[in-house]
Amino acid sequence: MKAAVLHDYDLDLLRPEWVRYEDYPDPRAEKPHDVIVRIGGAGVCRTDLHIIEGIWRDKVDIELPYIMGHENAGWVEEIGSAVEGVSIGDAVIVHPLVTSGHCLACRRDNDMHAEENSFPGINANGGYAEFLLTSETSLIKLPESLAPKDVAPYTDAGLTAYRAAKKASKHLVPGQYAVIIGAGGLGHIGVQVLAALSAAEIIVVDLSPRALEMIATMGAHHTVVAGDDWVEEVLALTNGHGAEAVIDFVGEGDAIVKGLAATREDGYYYIVGYGGKIEVPAIDMIISEKTIVGNLVGSYPELVELMALADRGLVRLDTHEYRLSEANKALHDLNAGAFTGRAVLIP
Amino acid sequence: MKAAVLHDYDLDLLRPEWVRYEDYPDPRAEKPHDVIVRIGGAGVCRTDLHIIEGIWRDKVDIELPYIMGHENAGWVEEIGSAVEGVSIGDAVIVHPLVTSGHCLACRRDNDMHAEENSFPGINANGGYAEFLLTSETSLIKLPESLAPKDVAPYTDAGLTAYRAAKKASKHLVPGQYAVIIGAGGLGHIGVQVLAALSAAEIIVVDLSPRALEMIATMGAHHTVVAGDDWVEEVLALTNGHGAEAVIDFVGEGDAIVKGLAATREDGYYYIVGYGGKIEVPAIDMIISEKTIVGNLVGSYPELVELMALADRGLVRLDTHEYRLSEANKALHDLNAGAFTGRAVLIP
Amino acid sequence: MKAAVLHDYDLDLLRPEWVRYEDYPDPRAEKPHDVIVRIGGAGVCRTDLHIIEGIWRDKVDIELPYIMGHENAGWVEEIGSAVEGVSIGDAVIVHPLVTSGHCLACRRDNDMHAEENSFPGINANGGYAEFLLTSETSLIKLPESLAPKDVAPYTDAGLTAYRAAKKASKHLVPGQYAVIIGAGGLGHIGVQVLAALSAAEIIVVDLSPRALEMIATMGAHHTVVAGDDWVEEVLALTNGHGAEAVIDFVGEGDAIVKGLAATREDGYYYIVGYGGKIEVPAIDMIISEKTIVGNLVGSYPELVELMALADRGLVRLDTHEYRLSEANKALHDLNAGAFTGRAVLIP
Amino acid sequence: MKAAVLHDYDLDLLRPEWVRYEDYPDPRAEKPHDVIVRIGGAGVCRTDLHIIEGIWRDKVDIELPYIMGHENAGWVEEIGSAVEGVSIGDAVIVHPLVTSGHCLACRRDNDMHAEENSFPGINANGGYAEFLLTSETSLIKLPESLAPKDVAPYTDAGLTAYRAAKKASKHLVPGQYAVIIGAGGLGHIGVQVLAALSAAEIIVVDLSPRALEMIATMGAHHTVVAGDDWVEEVLALTNGHGAEAVIDFVGEGDAIVKGLAATREDGYYYIVGYGGKIEVPAIDMIISEKTIVGNLVGSYPELVELMALADRGLVRLDTHEYRLSEANKALHDLNAGAFTGRAVLIP
């Protein structure tokens, strides 16, 4: 098959090719629950840039060359001997984790914490290719309303935003406020999900007035440009108290300090973006009784829930299509901030 | 003051006056937290018809003549010696229960179950009058967007629907279904609340095609005329499983049996309307693992939440205004089903 | 293999053999996740008597002759081609349901409601035999502290009691009360679980003073003989309010009416036993805002939790051992009430 | 009245008197809900040492001289004009916050976050005295089993430990682990509460083998001396995973870093002690999906719950009695670590 293969860690802007578009051996469905998916679309994620940079080199056990791409959707091409849940030809979206489904975490709607799992695109070959090896247990059949290339980025960016917003929706009651920091790839999903699942008044903070304009059409009730005083603006919008939930999709620069400051006493600060560091004196946590919540990608059932929202048009995703052979262009464009929304590679 | 006073139990259609519009002694703020509210509007409730019928005669401790009216809003007219939370002239909505605020139920967002309470309009003089005696702890200040006469029915009809819908919203996740039985006074609020607080797909069942048409503009995704086969229609809409939540605002006739049949295994049936009887073999409850939930009016904090929804335009209430002196006409019209929505008496 | 096989529906006391101890073809592990368990013990349940009576004849799809026994534990004897979670020789307890593990219910800690499942002993051959066919996904490895024959009845009687008591423990806070109706096979587990998971004050109601004496050593704080006035006695013990949780392991006779009467306003009545019928006017549910909860057997993760309690000695089970060849004696003894606790057949 | 009055901020060991035992004007019940409590016992808290040090000087609005003491119990001596809930002579324990009871936080079991409140002993005169001014809404009547001088420290030390342990008990299921860091004044209550409210396996970590010996009799299942390797010991006790809940009553030195390291993926770290700082890279929070929870003193209903546990003997408190005139000795002894448990001043 054709694939965009990573041979070296180095995010040098002058390198002509970060990945090489070349022939690669086809994966096979050898184990009983293996499934080969013919890729319809593979999302391009900022994490892929971090991989090329080499940040993940010591964190995961993978040898170069390998194939990135952890946001995948397509059609079932080949199935293992024990597969019963999907048939060849089914349109499917691929939950990013491959697990056995037997451990307690898998059974408790918590498969991101499965005792044994792999993460194709991160620590196994991913979806920058014509075919992907995954497992029956990771597949969700798509309704006719949703084409693989249009939904691939839901599997990671979308699912992570969904999970954080869902957690917040559990405690937000009418009359309360939510702040979303970052109106980008994750943030624009987070806003739509929160608007669908709660009646909280939503304030979105971002550096870009253009992004804020767009998000005002997606469920944000107030937008605040992320200048020096944005916390004060949030306090003014929330009767001086701050928001009962703050979801931080940025997680670096002063987002964390300000995000915590914009969180009301007894409120929840959800950290999703990363790069920065949380630093807070214990006494401040105690006097304010705030809670800081780490957020990973969501579970398989949560991806089913997100697909239900997408199917009904309650969330929509802005995607930009590239040919798989244009993977380098997509990666460079992402690095350069050349588009909003999410790039998708199509074989 | 002027008041519409109940002198006799008897809902005879030929009686010229079910209540008498006449002079009645003004109430006074004698206890430290007493507040006199000048009525801006008093909702007319089906329960008032039941009171006139005499159904409540043995259930509450009240002597005739007395003044009905348990859905009240207006302006603060006079305050007791210890009142600090409201000032004379404040526009307020009146939570229907008067409690001390000190018992555990009051402190646990459960004041409907306060150990000691009174219910003006039911077991004390109510709001079919120019003035009402209530307590500081029952008052919520209204935002400028909401006039007393437009919100009075939220205090009982609205709040009851809010509480049931909020309970359901806690367990409904995207991809799941809710059935609302009854598109009338409570049902039309319940639909709006559920649509605001969850992403469940909402099916409304009612006898009246006209009521269903109206409710389709208020958040219902499917409407089903309540014919003999409505359960089958609900099953067809829910992949054969039934709904994860059924909220029954009718509670009589075959609504209960059908409502339970339309509830999915492991689902919740909320009973709000009354008149009928729940009859179900224990084995059916066990095999299906369903839950049957009784629903009373909501708590004070829940009324605050509902006012936040109303203030933001997320719920709206259809009201029909009558002069207080026309109380008999309003009651007869309600009895005759002469209007949809809710009648409000205005002194 | 040897098995105790059911050939006819008829619980006639004069029939010499309700089941026949005879040779029966060995089951084989044919499908990838099949596992054959060599039975160490099989619990004898009142449901087995109901099966012999013919009550279940029309409710499940099974042809006679077949093998009853749905409470099983033993050792892994043979495994299918894809089995990875257990090895031959492992001591295991068998969750009563066989499911694929792939559906949403299975992934949401709710496998009792799996879309496809079988229930060996009910609608497939069970454990009144030397060997049982089940699935890898139903097996839990036993710690060394627990022998198969001592734990088999946890899989149904124990697990059902666990699940109901766990539900109650979620809302009971110190200072509140729980009533357990029935101090028998399920009740004595329920008391121990509730005492382990909550600090509620526990009142146990039973007809038998002897059973009450025993249960007073297992976590019950008060015992009440189930005479005509037992509700009054419960009210006297609960400051006149009733209990915040009532778990009814009887579910017939006047248990239901009295159980509901002993439930506090805003409280929960858990129905576990069956035979009777719930009958309650809608208005009573509404005024009291009670909740009626149906209870099925628990999930696989809940059986893991229960085994953790058993391993640590926080629950213990009274068992009475019979040889498998004595199955008829065990069944007759159960029918005659000849023992307390739970009979276990040992091949 | 006699009182131990603070005149200067300075925790100099050579100062003969940190507080002065002297005459002070009697407080009066002037406002409608005011209550004067005759002190039966006032707990001496480490926070009082911090006050003398001057740490709180800029954090609260109080002028010297004033009276410390925020853990109080006694008997009702005088009541304001609107008081109905208590009578003169009643034995009472005093919730540390004085609130109106009308705000949403007060009504949602969250009065620690009341919009307006005072904290006698911190920002108003406290209980190092014969009489204390508080409010009717802060009082809980004591059962006969509990004397004021024996329960005073429950109001802050006990209640804080109760609230943190109760939060943890909500998510801990059998088979899971809890680590408690610190076997001192709060820790010994936390262990007893957690053992009463959950079936988690409890591991207590402390520097002092003597404190660990004591706590092993109070519900701890494992004890670990807080040496360099204590995290590894906890991992060894928890199958390599860490604990699902870690409650840190120390909050300084390396307790925070190690406490977070001992927390399992998807687990909760509760910070109660203070002095240190939480520092954690955002990426670590995200990969592990941990939650960090700040903890303040509990609510009034929670103090009622804790009293129910104490009344039933499920928690007990080690107290050391001093005369009010010996306040300086008690404070010095606390500063010197001269006793375990909690000092109580008795007028």
Coordinates of C-alpha atoms in Angstrom, one line a residue, chain C:
Chain C
M1 CA -19.8 -36.5 32.2
K2 CA -22.3 -37.0 35.0
A3 CA -25.0 -34.4 35.4
A4 CA -28.3 -33.9 37.2
V5 CA -30.7 -33.5 34.2
L6 CA -34.2 -32.1 34.1
H7 CA -36.5 -34.2 32.0
D8 CA -40.0 -33.0 33.1
Y9 CA -41.6 -29.9 34.5
D10 CA -43.5 -31.0 37.7
L11 CA -42.7 -30.2 41.2
D12 CA -44.8 -33.1 42.6
L13 CA -43.6 -34.0 46.1
L14 CA -44.3 -37.6 45.4
R15 CA -42.1 -37.8 42.3
P16 CA -39.0 -39.7 43.3
E17 CA -36.6 -37.7 41.1
W18 CA -37.1 -34.1 40.0
V19 CA -33.8 -34.4 38.2
R20 CA -32.0 -37.5 36.9
Y21 CA -28.3 -38.1 37.8
E22 CA -27.0 -39.6 34.6
D23 CA -24.5 -39.5 31.8
Y24 CA -24.6 -36.5 29.5
P25 CA -22.4 -35.5 26.6
D26 CA -19.4 -33.4 27.6
P27 CA -19.5 -29.7 26.4
R28 CA -16.6 -28.6 24.2
A29 CA -14.9 -25.2 23.8
E30 CA -15.7 -24.7 20.1
K31 CA -15.9 -21.0 19.7
P32 CA -12.8 -18.8 20.1
H33 CA -13.7 -17.5 23.6
D34 CA -15.4 -20.6 24.9
V35 CA -14.2 -22.0 28.2
I36 CA -15.1 -25.3 29.8
V37 CA -15.2 -25.0 33.6
R38 CA -14.8 -28.1 35.8
I39 CA -17.5 -27.4 38.4
G40 CA -16.3 -27.1 42.0
G41 CA -19.7 -26.1 43.3
A42 CA -23.1 -25.2 41.9
G43 CA -25.5 -23.3 44.0
V44 CA -29.1 -24.5 44.4
C45 CA -31.5 -21.6 44.0
R46 CA -35.2 -21.1 44.6
T47 CA -35.5 -20.2 40.9
D48 CA -34.6 -23.9 40.2
L49 CA -37.7 -24.9 42.0
H50 CA -39.7 -22.4 39.9
I51 CA -38.2 -23.9 36.8
I52 CA -39.2 -27.4 37.8
E53 CA -42.7 -26.1 38.5
G54 CA -42.8 -24.9 34.9
I55 CA -43.1 -21.2 35.7
W56 CA -40.3 -20.3 33.3
R57 CA -41.4 -22.7 30.5
D58 CA -42.9 -19.9 28.4
K59 CA -40.4 -17.3 29.4
V60 CA -37.2 -18.8 28.0
D61 CA -36.3 -20.7 24.9
I62 CA -35.0 -24.1 26.1
E63 CA -35.9 -27.7 25.3
L64 CA -36.0 -30.5 27.9
P65 CA -33.9 -32.4 28.8
Y66 CA -31.4 -29.8 30.0
I67 CA -29.2 -29.0 32.9
M68 CA -30.1 -26.4 35.5
G69 CA -27.6 -24.6 37.8
H70 CA -26.8 -20.9 37.3
E71 CA -24.5 -20.3 40.4
N72 CA -21.2 -21.8 39.4
A73 CA -17.5 -21.9 40.3
G74 CA -14.7 -24.3 39.5
W75 CA -11.5 -24.6 37.5
V76 CA -10.7 -23.9 33.9
E77 CA -10.6 -27.2 32.0
E78 CA -10.4 -26.3 28.4
I79 CA -10.1 -23.0 26.5
G80 CA -11.1 -21.8 23.0
S81 CA -8.6 -20.6 20.4
A82 CA -8.7 -16.9 21.3
V83 CA -8.8 -17.2 25.1
E84 CA -6.0 -15.1 26.7
G85 CA -7.4 -14.1 30.1
V86 CA -7.4 -17.4 31.9
S87 CA -5.3 -20.6 31.8
I88 CA -6.1 -24.2 32.3
G89 CA -6.3 -25.0 36.0
D90 CA -7.2 -21.5 37.1
A91 CA -9.8 -21.4 39.9
V92 CA -12.6 -19.2 38.7
I93 CA -16.0 -17.9 39.7
V94 CA -18.5 -17.7 36.8
H95 CA -20.6 -14.5 36.2
P96 CA -24.0 -15.9 35.3
L97 CA -24.4 -14.1 32.0
V98 CA -22.5 -14.9 28.8
T99 CA -22.1 -11.8 26.7
S100 CA -19.9 -10.6 23.8
G101 CA -18.6 -7.7 25.9
H102 CA -18.9 -5.4 22.9
C103 CA -22.2 -3.7 23.3
L104 CA -22.7 -0.4 25.1
A105 CA -24.3 -2.1 28.1
C106 CA -21.2 -4.3 28.5
R107 CA -18.9 -1.4 28.3
R108 CA -20.9 0.8 30.7
D109 CA -20.8 -1.6 33.7
N110 CA -24.2 -2.9 32.8
D111 CA -23.7 -6.2 31.2
M112 CA -27.0 -7.6 32.7
H113 CA -28.6 -5.5 30.0
A114 CA -26.4 -6.7 27.2
E115 CA -28.2 -6.7 23.9
E116 CA -27.3 -10.4 23.3
N117 CA -26.7 -12.7 26.2
S118 CA -27.3 -16.2 27.4
F119 CA -27.8 -17.4 31.0
P120 CA -26.5 -20.9 31.5
G121 CA -28.7 -22.9 33.8
I122 CA -31.7 -20.8 32.6
N123 CA -31.7 -20.8 28.9
A124 CA -28.6 -23.1 28.2
N125 CA -27.0 -26.0 30.1
G126 CA -25.9 -25.0 33.6
G127 CA -23.7 -26.3 36.4
Y128 CA -25.5 -29.2 37.9
A129 CA -22.8 -31.3 36.1
E130 CA -19.1 -32.0 36.0
F131 CA -18.5 -29.5 33.3
L132 CA -20.0 -26.2 32.2
L133 CA -19.6 -24.3 28.9
T134 CA -19.2 -20.6 29.4
S135 CA -17.1 -17.7 28.0
E136 CA -13.8 -16.2 28.9
T137 CA -15.5 -12.9 29.5
S138 CA -17.6 -14.3 32.3
L139 CA -14.7 -15.6 34.4
I140 CA -13.1 -14.1 37.4
K141 CA -10.0 -15.7 38.9
L142 CA -10.3 -16.5 42.5
P143 CA -7.8 -15.5 45.1
E144 CA -6.3 -18.3 47.2
S145 CA -8.4 -17.5 50.1
L146 CA -11.6 -18.5 48.3
A147 CA -12.5 -22.1 47.2
P148 CA -15.0 -22.6 44.3
K149 CA -17.4 -24.6 46.4
D150 CA -17.6 -21.8 49.0
V151 CA -18.3 -19.0 46.7
A152 CA -20.6 -20.4 44.0
P153 CA -23.8 -18.8 45.4
Y154 CA -22.2 -15.4 45.2
T155 CA -22.8 -15.4 41.5
D156 CA -26.5 -14.9 41.7
A157 CA -27.9 -14.7 45.3
G158 CA -24.9 -12.8 46.5
L159 CA -24.5 -10.6 43.5
T160 CA -28.2 -9.5 43.5
A161 CA -28.0 -8.6 47.1
Y162 CA -24.7 -6.8 46.5
R163 CA -26.1 -4.7 43.7
A164 CA -29.2 -3.6 45.6
A165 CA -27.2 -2.7 48.8
K166 CA -24.6 -0.9 46.7
K167 CA -27.3 1.3 45.1
A168 CA -28.6 2.1 48.6
S169 CA -25.2 2.9 49.9
K170 CA -24.8 5.6 47.3
H171 CA -27.4 7.9 48.9
L172 CA -27.3 6.9 52.5
V173 CA -25.4 9.3 54.8
P174 CA -24.6 8.9 58.5
G175 CA -27.7 9.5 60.6
Q176 CA -30.0 7.8 58.1
Y177 CA -31.6 4.4 58.2
A178 CA -32.0 1.3 56.0
V179 CA -34.6 -1.4 56.4
I180 CA -33.9 -4.9 55.0
I181 CA -36.9 -7.1 54.6
G182 CA -35.9 -10.8 54.8
A183 CA -32.9 -12.3 56.7
G184 CA -32.5 -15.3 54.4
G185 CA -30.2 -16.2 51.5
L186 CA -30.0 -12.8 50.0
G187 CA -30.8 -10.8 53.0
H188 CA -27.8 -12.0 55.0
I189 CA -25.5 -10.9 52.2
G190 CA -27.3 -7.6 51.8
V191 CA -26.8 -6.7 55.5
Q192 CA -23.1 -7.5 55.4
V193 CA -22.6 -5.5 52.2
L194 CA -24.6 -2.5 53.5
A195 CA -22.6 -2.5 56.7
A196 CA -19.4 -2.6 54.7
L197 CA -20.4 0.2 52.3
S198 CA -22.3 2.7 54.4
A199 CA -22.8 3.9 58.0
A200 CA -26.5 3.7 57.8
E201 CA -28.3 2.3 60.8
I202 CA -29.6 -1.1 59.6
I203 CA -33.0 -2.5 60.7
V204 CA -33.7 -6.1 59.6
V205 CA -37.3 -7.4 59.5
D206 CA -38.1 -11.2 59.3
L207 CA -40.7 -13.6 60.4
S208 CA -38.1 -15.9 62.0
P209 CA -36.6 -14.9 65.4
R210 CA -33.8 -17.4 64.7
A211 CA -32.8 -15.8 61.5
L212 CA -32.9 -12.4 63.2
E213 CA -30.6 -13.6 65.9
M214 CA -28.1 -14.8 63.3
I215 CA -28.3 -11.6 61.4
A216 CA -27.7 -9.4 64.5
T217 CA -24.1 -10.8 64.4
M218 CA -23.7 -9.8 60.7
G219 CA -24.2 -6.0 60.8
A220 CA -27.8 -5.5 61.7
H221 CA -28.2 -2.8 64.4
H222 CA -31.9 -3.5 65.1
T223 CA -34.1 -6.5 64.4
V224 CA -37.9 -6.5 64.1
V225 CA -40.1 -9.6 64.0
A226 CA -42.4 -9.3 61.0
G227 CA -45.7 -9.1 62.9
D228 CA -48.7 -7.0 62.0
D229 CA -47.1 -3.9 63.5
W230 CA -43.7 -4.0 62.1
V231 CA -44.0 -0.7 60.2
E232 CA -44.9 1.0 63.5
E233 CA -41.8 -0.5 65.1
V234 CA -39.7 0.8 62.2
L235 CA -41.3 4.3 62.5
A236 CA -40.5 4.2 66.2
L237 CA -36.9 3.4 65.5
T238 CA -36.6 6.1 62.9
N239 CA -38.0 9.2 64.7
G240 CA -41.3 8.6 63.1
H241 CA -40.0 9.2 59.6
G242 CA -39.3 5.8 58.1
A243 CA -36.1 4.7 56.5
E244 CA -34.3 6.5 53.7
A245 CA -33.8 3.1 52.0
V246 CA -35.9 -0.1 52.2
I247 CA -34.5 -3.2 50.5
D248 CA -37.2 -5.8 50.0
F249 CA -35.8 -9.3 49.5
V250 CA -39.3 -10.9 50.0
G251 CA -41.5 -9.1 47.5
E252 CA -44.7 -11.0 48.2
G253 CA -47.5 -11.1 50.8
D254 CA -47.7 -7.8 52.6
A255 CA -44.0 -7.1 52.3
I256 CA -44.5 -4.6 49.4
V257 CA -47.2 -2.5 51.0
K258 CA -45.4 -2.4 54.3
G259 CA -42.1 -1.9 52.7
L260 CA -43.4 1.2 50.9
A261 CA -45.0 2.4 54.1
A262 CA -41.7 2.1 56.0
T263 CA -39.9 4.2 53.3
R264 CA -39.4 7.8 54.3
E265 CA -40.6 10.7 52.1
D266 CA -38.0 11.2 49.4
G267 CA -36.7 7.7 50.1
Y268 CA -36.0 4.6 48.0
Y269 CA -37.8 1.3 48.0
Y270 CA -35.7 -1.4 46.4
I271 CA -37.7 -4.4 45.1
V272 CA -35.6 -7.6 44.9
G273 CA -37.9 -10.5 45.9
Y274 CA -40.8 -11.3 43.7
G275 CA -44.2 -13.0 43.6
G276 CA -46.3 -10.0 44.7
K277 CA -47.4 -6.9 42.9
I278 CA -46.7 -3.2 43.5
E279 CA -49.9 -1.2 43.7
V280 CA -49.7 2.5 44.6
P281 CA -51.9 5.5 43.7
A282 CA -50.0 8.0 41.6
I283 CA -50.8 10.7 44.1
D284 CA -49.1 8.9 46.9
M285 CA -45.9 8.6 44.8
I286 CA -46.1 12.3 44.1
I287 CA -46.8 13.6 47.5
S288 CA -44.2 11.4 49.1
E289 CA -41.7 11.7 46.2
K290 CA -40.6 8.2 46.8
T291 CA -38.6 6.1 44.2
I292 CA -39.2 2.4 43.5
V293 CA -36.2 0.7 42.1
G294 CA -36.2 -2.7 40.3
N295 CA -33.1 -4.9 40.9
L296 CA -31.5 -7.5 38.7
V297 CA -28.4 -9.5 39.3
G298 CA -25.2 -7.4 39.2
S299 CA -22.6 -6.8 36.6
Y300 CA -19.2 -8.5 36.1
P301 CA -17.3 -5.6 37.7
E302 CA -19.7 -5.8 40.7
L303 CA -18.9 -9.5 41.1
V304 CA -15.3 -8.6 41.2
E305 CA -16.1 -6.1 43.9
L306 CA -18.0 -8.7 45.9
M307 CA -15.1 -11.1 45.6
A308 CA -12.9 -8.4 47.0
L309 CA -15.2 -8.1 50.0
A310 CA -15.3 -11.9 50.4
D311 CA -11.5 -12.2 50.1
R312 CA -11.1 -9.7 52.9
G313 CA -13.6 -11.4 55.1
L314 CA -16.1 -8.6 55.0
V315 CA -18.9 -10.9 53.8
R316 CA -19.3 -14.5 54.5
L317 CA -21.7 -17.0 53.0
D318 CA -23.4 -19.9 54.8
T319 CA -23.4 -22.9 52.5
H320 CA -24.6 -26.5 52.9
E321 CA -22.8 -29.1 50.8
Y322 CA -24.4 -31.9 48.9
R323 CA -22.9 -34.4 46.4
L324 CA -24.0 -33.7 42.8
S325 CA -25.6 -37.2 43.0
E326 CA -27.7 -35.9 45.8
A327 CA -29.2 -33.1 43.8
N328 CA -32.8 -34.3 44.4
K329 CA -32.2 -34.3 48.1
A330 CA -30.8 -30.7 48.0
L331 CA -33.8 -29.5 46.0
H332 CA -36.3 -31.2 48.3
D333 CA -34.6 -29.8 51.3
L334 CA -34.7 -26.4 49.9
N335 CA -38.3 -26.8 49.1
A336 CA -39.0 -28.0 52.6
G337 CA -37.0 -25.1 54.2
A338 CA -34.8 -27.7 55.9
F339 CA -31.7 -25.5 56.1
T340 CA -30.8 -21.8 56.3
G341 CA -28.2 -20.3 53.9
R342 CA -27.5 -21.9 50.5
A343 CA -27.1 -25.4 49.2
V344 CA -24.2 -26.2 47.0
L345 CA -23.8 -29.3 44.7
I346 CA -20.3 -30.8 44.5
P347 CA -19.5 -33.2 41.6

